[in-house]
Amino acid sequence: MTDNSPPISANLDTALGFTIPGRHARGRLVRLGPVLDDILSRHAYPAPIEALLAEALALTALIGSTLKDVGGQLTMQTQAENGVVRLLVCDYKGGEVRGYVDFDADKLADAPAQPTLFALFGAGYLTITFDQVATGERYQGIVPLDGETLAEAAQSYFVQSEQIPTLVRVGMSKDQQGRCIVGGLLLQHLPEGEDGRDRLHTRLDHPEWEHVALLGSTIEPAELTDSGTELETLIWRLFNEEEEVRVLSKTPLRRGCRCTADYIAQVIAKFPVEQRLEMADESGMIVVDCAFCATKFPVPVDAALA
């Protein structure tokens, strides 16, 4: 059988960083395609939940790919009260992204066709956690889920928790074959760090940042998701009048779920014998269902007791 579908673009499933030295700014672009489809296909998400998770995965890749610690992990999670979404969690580690949404189908059915962020979460919060393997340190920030989109909430996180002027833009679309594509832009103003002077990242009205943010805000969602346009081209379109723009190396992105049969068995083995026996079904199997990849891992209780 011949596959007549168009080839997957090389401009997908990648993150690209850049700096603008003269403006004390840095940025990052991401675009997810097959990786996004792979993650979404693990669950039959309704359209509003699918769009929400796609946006969350783009943000996770944008922020996570800025980690300098190769073994570090970025986790983005929501906490909500009385909303449609009970739990949304995504993480990034070493170029691997994964995500999952648990939601109330009945509440979603009563929500508008295109629910607002408040309709999805109610009085919710966004938590962003950085785990540094090299130092063993953990940094965490929590901000209200205010605004129209998750991107706005993530932008508020950096401004409120990190005091770093930040611009975040995310766009999602589907190609002719119905495959999802999501793209994102992250721009940040960095501190100059000179002794005796205010750190620039605490001054939200600095003209250098206003200039960079103005240019970055001109990007359209369709540009972020256009797999026919290279990410380098987007950077050039936005900042071609700057004296110097340094483009960094690309980071390939892939779906990564750290659940394996061996790992699951090791986790189960940590439970007391009595609990392991209670976990087993009538056939003597302990079945663990990974919410991220929707894969069931059966572990014989005899093996778990060994």
JSON list of C-alpha atoms in Angstrom, two decimals, residues 57-211:
[
{"chain": "A", "resi": 57, "resn": "LEU", "atom": "CA", "xyz": [3.02, 20.91, 26.02]},
{"chain": "A", "resi": 58, "resn": "ALA", "atom": "CA", "xyz": [4.29, 23.84, 23.96]},
{"chain": "A", "resi": 59, "resn": "LEU", "atom": "CA", "xyz": [4.86, 25.85, 27.15]},
{"chain": "A", "resi": 60, "resn": "THR", "atom": "CA", "xyz": [6.57, 22.89, 28.82]},
{"chain": "A", "resi": 61, "resn": "ALA", "atom": "CA", "xyz": [8.93, 22.49, 25.86]},
{"chain": "A", "resi": 62, "resn": "LEU", "atom": "CA", "xyz": [9.59, 26.24, 25.72]},
{"chain": "A", "resi": 63, "resn": "ILE", "atom": "CA", "xyz": [10.48, 26.56, 29.39]},
{"chain": "A", "resi": 64, "resn": "GLY", "atom": "CA", "xyz": [12.04, 23.14, 29.85]},
{"chain": "A", "resi": 65, "resn": "SER", "atom": "CA", "xyz": [14.43, 23.47, 26.94]},
{"chain": "A", "resi": 66, "resn": "THR", "atom": "CA", "xyz": [16.01, 26.49, 28.65]},
{"chain": "A", "resi": 67, "resn": "LEU", "atom": "CA", "xyz": [17.41, 24.22, 31.39]},
{"chain": "A", "resi": 68, "resn": "LYS", "atom": "CA", "xyz": [21.19, 24.18, 31.43]},
{"chain": "A", "resi": 69, "resn": "ASP", "atom": "CA", "xyz": [21.26, 21.07, 33.63]},
{"chain": "A", "resi": 70, "resn": "VAL", "atom": "CA", "xyz": [21.08, 18.21, 31.11]},
{"chain": "A", "resi": 71, "resn": "GLY", "atom": "CA", "xyz": [19.50, 15.90, 33.70]},
{"chain": "A", "resi": 72, "resn": "GLY", "atom": "CA", "xyz": [17.18, 18.57, 35.07]},
{"chain": "A", "resi": 73, "resn": "GLN", "atom": "CA", "xyz": [13.41, 18.38, 34.87]},
{"chain": "A", "resi": 74, "resn": "LEU", "atom": "CA", "xyz": [10.67, 20.97, 34.41]},
{"chain": "A", "resi": 75, "resn": "THR", "atom": "CA", "xyz": [7.18, 20.10, 35.63]},
{"chain": "A", "resi": 76, "resn": "MET", "atom": "CA", "xyz": [4.11, 22.21, 34.95]},
{"chain": "A", "resi": 77, "resn": "GLN", "atom": "CA", "xyz": [0.96, 21.33, 36.85]},
{"chain": "A", "resi": 78, "resn": "THR", "atom": "CA", "xyz": [-2.40, 22.92, 37.56]},
{"chain": "A", "resi": 79, "resn": "GLN", "atom": "CA", "xyz": [-4.43, 22.90, 40.74]},
{"chain": "A", "resi": 80, "resn": "ALA", "atom": "CA", "xyz": [-8.13, 23.62, 40.32]},
{"chain": "A", "resi": 81, "resn": "GLU", "atom": "CA", "xyz": [-11.32, 23.89, 42.31]},
{"chain": "A", "resi": 82, "resn": "ASN", "atom": "CA", "xyz": [-14.75, 23.02, 40.88]},
{"chain": "A", "resi": 83, "resn": "GLY", "atom": "CA", "xyz": [-13.62, 23.32, 37.29]},
{"chain": "A", "resi": 84, "resn": "VAL", "atom": "CA", "xyz": [-13.83, 21.01, 34.30]},
{"chain": "A", "resi": 85, "resn": "VAL", "atom": "CA", "xyz": [-10.16, 20.06, 34.59]},
{"chain": "A", "resi": 86, "resn": "ARG", "atom": "CA", "xyz": [-9.22, 18.11, 37.70]},
{"chain": "A", "resi": 87, "resn": "LEU", "atom": "CA", "xyz": [-5.53, 17.79, 36.84]},
{"chain": "A", "resi": 88, "resn": "LEU", "atom": "CA", "xyz": [-3.20, 18.86, 34.07]},
{"chain": "A", "resi": 89, "resn": "VAL", "atom": "CA", "xyz": [0.44, 17.84, 34.31]},
{"chain": "A", "resi": 90, "resn": "CYS", "atom": "CA", "xyz": [3.29, 18.03, 31.79]},
{"chain": "A", "resi": 91, "resn": "ASP", "atom": "CA", "xyz": [7.01, 17.63, 32.17]},
{"chain": "A", "resi": 92, "resn": "TYR", "atom": "CA", "xyz": [10.24, 17.99, 30.23]},
{"chain": "A", "resi": 93, "resn": "LYS", "atom": "CA", "xyz": [13.50, 16.14, 30.73]},
{"chain": "A", "resi": 94, "resn": "GLY", "atom": "CA", "xyz": [16.41, 15.88, 28.34]},
{"chain": "A", "resi": 95, "resn": "GLY", "atom": "CA", "xyz": [14.37, 16.76, 25.26]},
{"chain": "A", "resi": 96, "resn": "GLU", "atom": "CA", "xyz": [11.51, 14.43, 26.20]},
{"chain": "A", "resi": 97, "resn": "VAL", "atom": "CA", "xyz": [8.02, 15.79, 26.83]},
{"chain": "A", "resi": 98, "resn": "ARG", "atom": "CA", "xyz": [4.86, 14.16, 28.11]},
{"chain": "A", "resi": 99, "resn": "GLY", "atom": "CA", "xyz": [1.50, 15.35, 29.38]},
{"chain": "A", "resi": 100, "resn": "TYR", "atom": "CA", "xyz": [-1.89, 14.25, 30.63]},
{"chain": "A", "resi": 101, "resn": "VAL", "atom": "CA", "xyz": [-5.26, 15.83, 31.48]},
{"chain": "A", "resi": 102, "resn": "ASP", "atom": "CA", "xyz": [-7.87, 14.43, 33.86]},
{"chain": "A", "resi": 103, "resn": "PHE", "atom": "CA", "xyz": [-11.22, 16.16, 33.41]},
{"chain": "A", "resi": 104, "resn": "ASP", "atom": "CA", "xyz": [-14.90, 15.92, 34.29]},
{"chain": "A", "resi": 105, "resn": "ALA", "atom": "CA", "xyz": [-16.77, 14.93, 31.11]},
{"chain": "A", "resi": 106, "resn": "ASP", "atom": "CA", "xyz": [-20.17, 15.96, 32.53]},
{"chain": "A", "resi": 107, "resn": "LYS", "atom": "CA", "xyz": [-18.96, 19.44, 33.43]},
{"chain": "A", "resi": 108, "resn": "LEU", "atom": "CA", "xyz": [-17.31, 19.78, 30.02]},
{"chain": "A", "resi": 109, "resn": "ALA", "atom": "CA", "xyz": [-20.61, 18.89, 28.33]},
{"chain": "A", "resi": 110, "resn": "ASP", "atom": "CA", "xyz": [-22.26, 21.78, 30.19]},
{"chain": "A", "resi": 111, "resn": "ALA", "atom": "CA", "xyz": [-19.47, 24.24, 29.31]},
{"chain": "A", "resi": 112, "resn": "PRO", "atom": "CA", "xyz": [-19.43, 26.45, 26.20]},
{"chain": "A", "resi": 113, "resn": "ALA", "atom": "CA", "xyz": [-18.00, 25.00, 22.99]},
{"chain": "A", "resi": 114, "resn": "GLN", "atom": "CA", "xyz": [-14.91, 27.16, 23.49]},
{"chain": "A", "resi": 115, "resn": "PRO", "atom": "CA", "xyz": [-14.63, 27.39, 27.29]},
{"chain": "A", "resi": 116, "resn": "THR", "atom": "CA", "xyz": [-12.61, 30.12, 28.94]},
{"chain": "A", "resi": 117, "resn": "LEU", "atom": "CA", "xyz": [-9.68, 29.38, 31.19]},
{"chain": "A", "resi": 118, "resn": "PHE", "atom": "CA", "xyz": [-11.91, 30.11, 34.20]},
{"chain": "A", "resi": 119, "resn": "ALA", "atom": "CA", "xyz": [-14.59, 27.71, 32.91]},
{"chain": "A", "resi": 120, "resn": "LEU", "atom": "CA", "xyz": [-11.97, 24.98, 32.60]},
{"chain": "A", "resi": 121, "resn": "PHE", "atom": "CA", "xyz": [-10.27, 25.51, 35.95]},
{"chain": "A", "resi": 122, "resn": "GLY", "atom": "CA", "xyz": [-12.41, 27.72, 38.16]},
{"chain": "A", "resi": 123, "resn": "ALA", "atom": "CA", "xyz": [-10.25, 29.20, 40.93]},
{"chain": "A", "resi": 124, "resn": "GLY", "atom": "CA", "xyz": [-7.09, 27.46, 39.73]},
{"chain": "A", "resi": 125, "resn": "TYR", "atom": "CA", "xyz": [-3.35, 27.80, 40.09]},
{"chain": "A", "resi": 126, "resn": "LEU", "atom": "CA", "xyz": [-0.38, 27.05, 37.87]},
{"chain": "A", "resi": 127, "resn": "THR", "atom": "CA", "xyz": [2.69, 25.48, 39.48]},
{"chain": "A", "resi": 128, "resn": "ILE", "atom": "CA", "xyz": [6.05, 25.40, 37.70]},
{"chain": "A", "resi": 129, "resn": "THR", "atom": "CA", "xyz": [8.82, 23.33, 39.27]},
{"chain": "A", "resi": 130, "resn": "PHE", "atom": "CA", "xyz": [12.48, 23.13, 38.30]},
{"chain": "A", "resi": 131, "resn": "ASP", "atom": "CA", "xyz": [14.41, 20.10, 39.58]},
{"chain": "A", "resi": 132, "resn": "GLN", "atom": "CA", "xyz": [18.17, 20.49, 39.24]},
{"chain": "A", "resi": 133, "resn": "VAL", "atom": "CA", "xyz": [19.92, 17.12, 39.24]},
{"chain": "A", "resi": 134, "resn": "ALA", "atom": "CA", "xyz": [23.44, 18.57, 39.34]},
{"chain": "A", "resi": 135, "resn": "THR", "atom": "CA", "xyz": [22.81, 20.45, 42.60]},
{"chain": "A", "resi": 136, "resn": "GLY", "atom": "CA", "xyz": [19.83, 18.55, 43.95]},
{"chain": "A", "resi": 137, "resn": "GLU", "atom": "CA", "xyz": [17.94, 21.83, 44.31]},
{"chain": "A", "resi": 138, "resn": "ARG", "atom": "CA", "xyz": [14.27, 22.40, 43.55]},
{"chain": "A", "resi": 139, "resn": "TYR", "atom": "CA", "xyz": [12.68, 25.71, 42.62]},
{"chain": "A", "resi": 140, "resn": "GLN", "atom": "CA", "xyz": [8.92, 26.14, 42.55]},
{"chain": "A", "resi": 141, "resn": "GLY", "atom": "CA", "xyz": [6.58, 29.01, 41.77]},
{"chain": "A", "resi": 142, "resn": "ILE", "atom": "CA", "xyz": [2.79, 29.22, 41.95]},
{"chain": "A", "resi": 143, "resn": "VAL", "atom": "CA", "xyz": [0.58, 31.80, 40.23]},
{"chain": "A", "resi": 144, "resn": "PRO", "atom": "CA", "xyz": [-3.20, 32.10, 39.78]},
{"chain": "A", "resi": 145, "resn": "LEU", "atom": "CA", "xyz": [-4.65, 30.86, 36.50]},
{"chain": "A", "resi": 146, "resn": "ASP", "atom": "CA", "xyz": [-5.70, 34.35, 35.48]},
{"chain": "A", "resi": 147, "resn": "GLY", "atom": "CA", "xyz": [-6.05, 35.63, 31.94]},
{"chain": "A", "resi": 148, "resn": "GLU", "atom": "CA", "xyz": [-7.43, 34.08, 28.79]},
{"chain": "A", "resi": 149, "resn": "THR", "atom": "CA", "xyz": [-4.83, 31.37, 28.17]},
{"chain": "A", "resi": 150, "resn": "LEU", "atom": "CA", "xyz": [-2.24, 29.17, 29.85]},
{"chain": "A", "resi": 151, "resn": "ALA", "atom": "CA", "xyz": [0.38, 31.20, 28.00]},
{"chain": "A", "resi": 152, "resn": "GLU", "atom": "CA", "xyz": [-0.72, 34.31, 29.87]},
{"chain": "A", "resi": 153, "resn": "ALA", "atom": "CA", "xyz": [-0.52, 32.45, 33.17]},
{"chain": "A", "resi": 154, "resn": "ALA", "atom": "CA", "xyz": [3.01, 31.25, 32.33]},
{"chain": "A", "resi": 155, "resn": "GLN", "atom": "CA", "xyz": [3.97, 34.79, 31.41]},
{"chain": "A", "resi": 156, "resn": "SER", "atom": "CA", "xyz": [2.68, 35.97, 34.79]},
{"chain": "A", "resi": 157, "resn": "TYR", "atom": "CA", "xyz": [4.76, 33.30, 36.51]},
{"chain": "A", "resi": 158, "resn": "PHE", "atom": "CA", "xyz": [8.00, 34.80, 35.23]},
{"chain": "A", "resi": 159, "resn": "VAL", "atom": "CA", "xyz": [6.95, 38.37, 35.95]},
{"chain": "A", "resi": 160, "resn": "GLN", "atom": "CA", "xyz": [5.62, 37.66, 39.46]},
{"chain": "A", "resi": 161, "resn": "SER", "atom": "CA", "xyz": [7.74, 34.75, 40.70]},
{"chain": "A", "resi": 162, "resn": "GLU", "atom": "CA", "xyz": [11.01, 35.37, 38.87]},
{"chain": "A", "resi": 163, "resn": "GLN", "atom": "CA", "xyz": [10.67, 39.12, 38.26]},
{"chain": "A", "resi": 164, "resn": "ILE", "atom": "CA", "xyz": [11.81, 38.61, 34.69]},
{"chain": "A", "resi": 165, "resn": "PRO", "atom": "CA", "xyz": [9.98, 40.58, 31.99]},
{"chain": "A", "resi": 166, "resn": "THR", "atom": "CA", "xyz": [8.64, 37.87, 29.70]},
{"chain": "A", "resi": 167, "resn": "LEU", "atom": "CA", "xyz": [6.55, 37.55, 26.55]},
{"chain": "A", "resi": 168, "resn": "VAL", "atom": "CA", "xyz": [4.89, 34.22, 25.71]},
{"chain": "A", "resi": 169, "resn": "ARG", "atom": "CA", "xyz": [2.92, 33.40, 22.57]},
{"chain": "A", "resi": 170, "resn": "VAL", "atom": "CA", "xyz": [1.42, 30.04, 21.57]},
{"chain": "A", "resi": 171, "resn": "GLY", "atom": "CA", "xyz": [-0.55, 29.01, 18.50]},
{"chain": "A", "resi": 172, "resn": "MET", "atom": "CA", "xyz": [-2.20, 25.74, 17.45]},
{"chain": "A", "resi": 173, "resn": "SER", "atom": "CA", "xyz": [-3.55, 24.47, 14.13]},
{"chain": "A", "resi": 174, "resn": "LYS", "atom": "CA", "xyz": [-4.24, 21.27, 12.22]},
{"chain": "A", "resi": 175, "resn": "ASP", "atom": "CA", "xyz": [-2.87, 20.31, 8.82]},
{"chain": "A", "resi": 176, "resn": "GLN", "atom": "CA", "xyz": [-4.91, 18.88, 5.95]},
{"chain": "A", "resi": 177, "resn": "GLN", "atom": "CA", "xyz": [-4.59, 15.38, 7.40]},
{"chain": "A", "resi": 178, "resn": "GLY", "atom": "CA", "xyz": [-5.98, 16.53, 10.76]},
{"chain": "A", "resi": 179, "resn": "ARG", "atom": "CA", "xyz": [-2.61, 16.33, 12.49]},
{"chain": "A", "resi": 180, "resn": "CYS", "atom": "CA", "xyz": [-2.10, 18.83, 15.31]},
{"chain": "A", "resi": 181, "resn": "ILE", "atom": "CA", "xyz": [0.73, 21.34, 15.24]},
{"chain": "A", "resi": 182, "resn": "VAL", "atom": "CA", "xyz": [1.51, 23.73, 18.08]},
{"chain": "A", "resi": 183, "resn": "GLY", "atom": "CA", "xyz": [4.18, 26.42, 18.17]},
{"chain": "A", "resi": 184, "resn": "GLY", "atom": "CA", "xyz": [5.39, 28.83, 20.80]},
{"chain": "A", "resi": 185, "resn": "LEU", "atom": "CA", "xyz": [7.64, 31.83, 21.40]},
{"chain": "A", "resi": 186, "resn": "LEU", "atom": "CA", "xyz": [9.31, 32.74, 24.69]},
{"chain": "A", "resi": 187, "resn": "LEU", "atom": "CA", "xyz": [11.10, 36.09, 25.03]},
{"chain": "A", "resi": 188, "resn": "GLN", "atom": "CA", "xyz": [12.83, 37.30, 28.19]},
{"chain": "A", "resi": 189, "resn": "HIS", "atom": "CA", "xyz": [14.79, 40.31, 29.33]},
{"chain": "A", "resi": 190, "resn": "LEU", "atom": "CA", "xyz": [17.92, 39.39, 31.29]},
{"chain": "A", "resi": 191, "resn": "PRO", "atom": "CA", "xyz": [19.64, 41.25, 34.14]},
{"chain": "A", "resi": 192, "resn": "GLU", "atom": "CA", "xyz": [22.73, 43.25, 33.32]},
{"chain": "A", "resi": 193, "resn": "GLY", "atom": "CA", "xyz": [24.00, 42.39, 36.79]},
{"chain": "A", "resi": 194, "resn": "GLU", "atom": "CA", "xyz": [26.35, 45.34, 37.34]},
{"chain": "A", "resi": 195, "resn": "ASP", "atom": "CA", "xyz": [27.16, 46.28, 40.94]},
{"chain": "A", "resi": 196, "resn": "GLY", "atom": "CA", "xyz": [25.53, 49.44, 42.19]},
{"chain": "A", "resi": 197, "resn": "ARG", "atom": "CA", "xyz": [22.77, 49.39, 39.58]},
{"chain": "A", "resi": 198, "resn": "ASP", "atom": "CA", "xyz": [19.20, 48.15, 39.50]},
{"chain": "A", "resi": 199, "resn": "ARG", "atom": "CA", "xyz": [18.91, 44.73, 37.97]},
{"chain": "A", "resi": 200, "resn": "LEU", "atom": "CA", "xyz": [17.22, 45.26, 34.65]},
{"chain": "A", "resi": 201, "resn": "HIS", "atom": "CA", "xyz": [14.85, 42.34, 35.14]},
{"chain": "A", "resi": 202, "resn": "THR", "atom": "CA", "xyz": [13.15, 44.25, 37.96]},
{"chain": "A", "resi": 203, "resn": "ARG", "atom": "CA", "xyz": [12.43, 47.22, 35.73]},
{"chain": "A", "resi": 204, "resn": "LEU", "atom": "CA", "xyz": [9.45, 46.31, 33.58]},
{"chain": "A", "resi": 205, "resn": "ASP", "atom": "CA", "xyz": [9.48, 49.64, 31.76]},
{"chain": "A", "resi": 206, "resn": "HIS", "atom": "CA", "xyz": [13.03, 49.47, 30.45]},
{"chain": "A", "resi": 207, "resn": "PRO", "atom": "CA", "xyz": [13.09, 50.76, 26.82]},
{"chain": "A", "resi": 208, "resn": "GLU", "atom": "CA", "xyz": [15.26, 47.90, 25.60]},
{"chain": "A", "resi": 209, "resn": "TRP", "atom": "CA", "xyz": [12.70, 45.37, 26.79]},
{"chain": "A", "resi": 210, "resn": "GLU", "atom": "CA", "xyz": [9.78, 47.40, 25.44]},
{"chain": "A", "resi": 211, "resn": "HIS", "atom": "CA", "xyz": [11.43, 47.33, 22.01]}
]
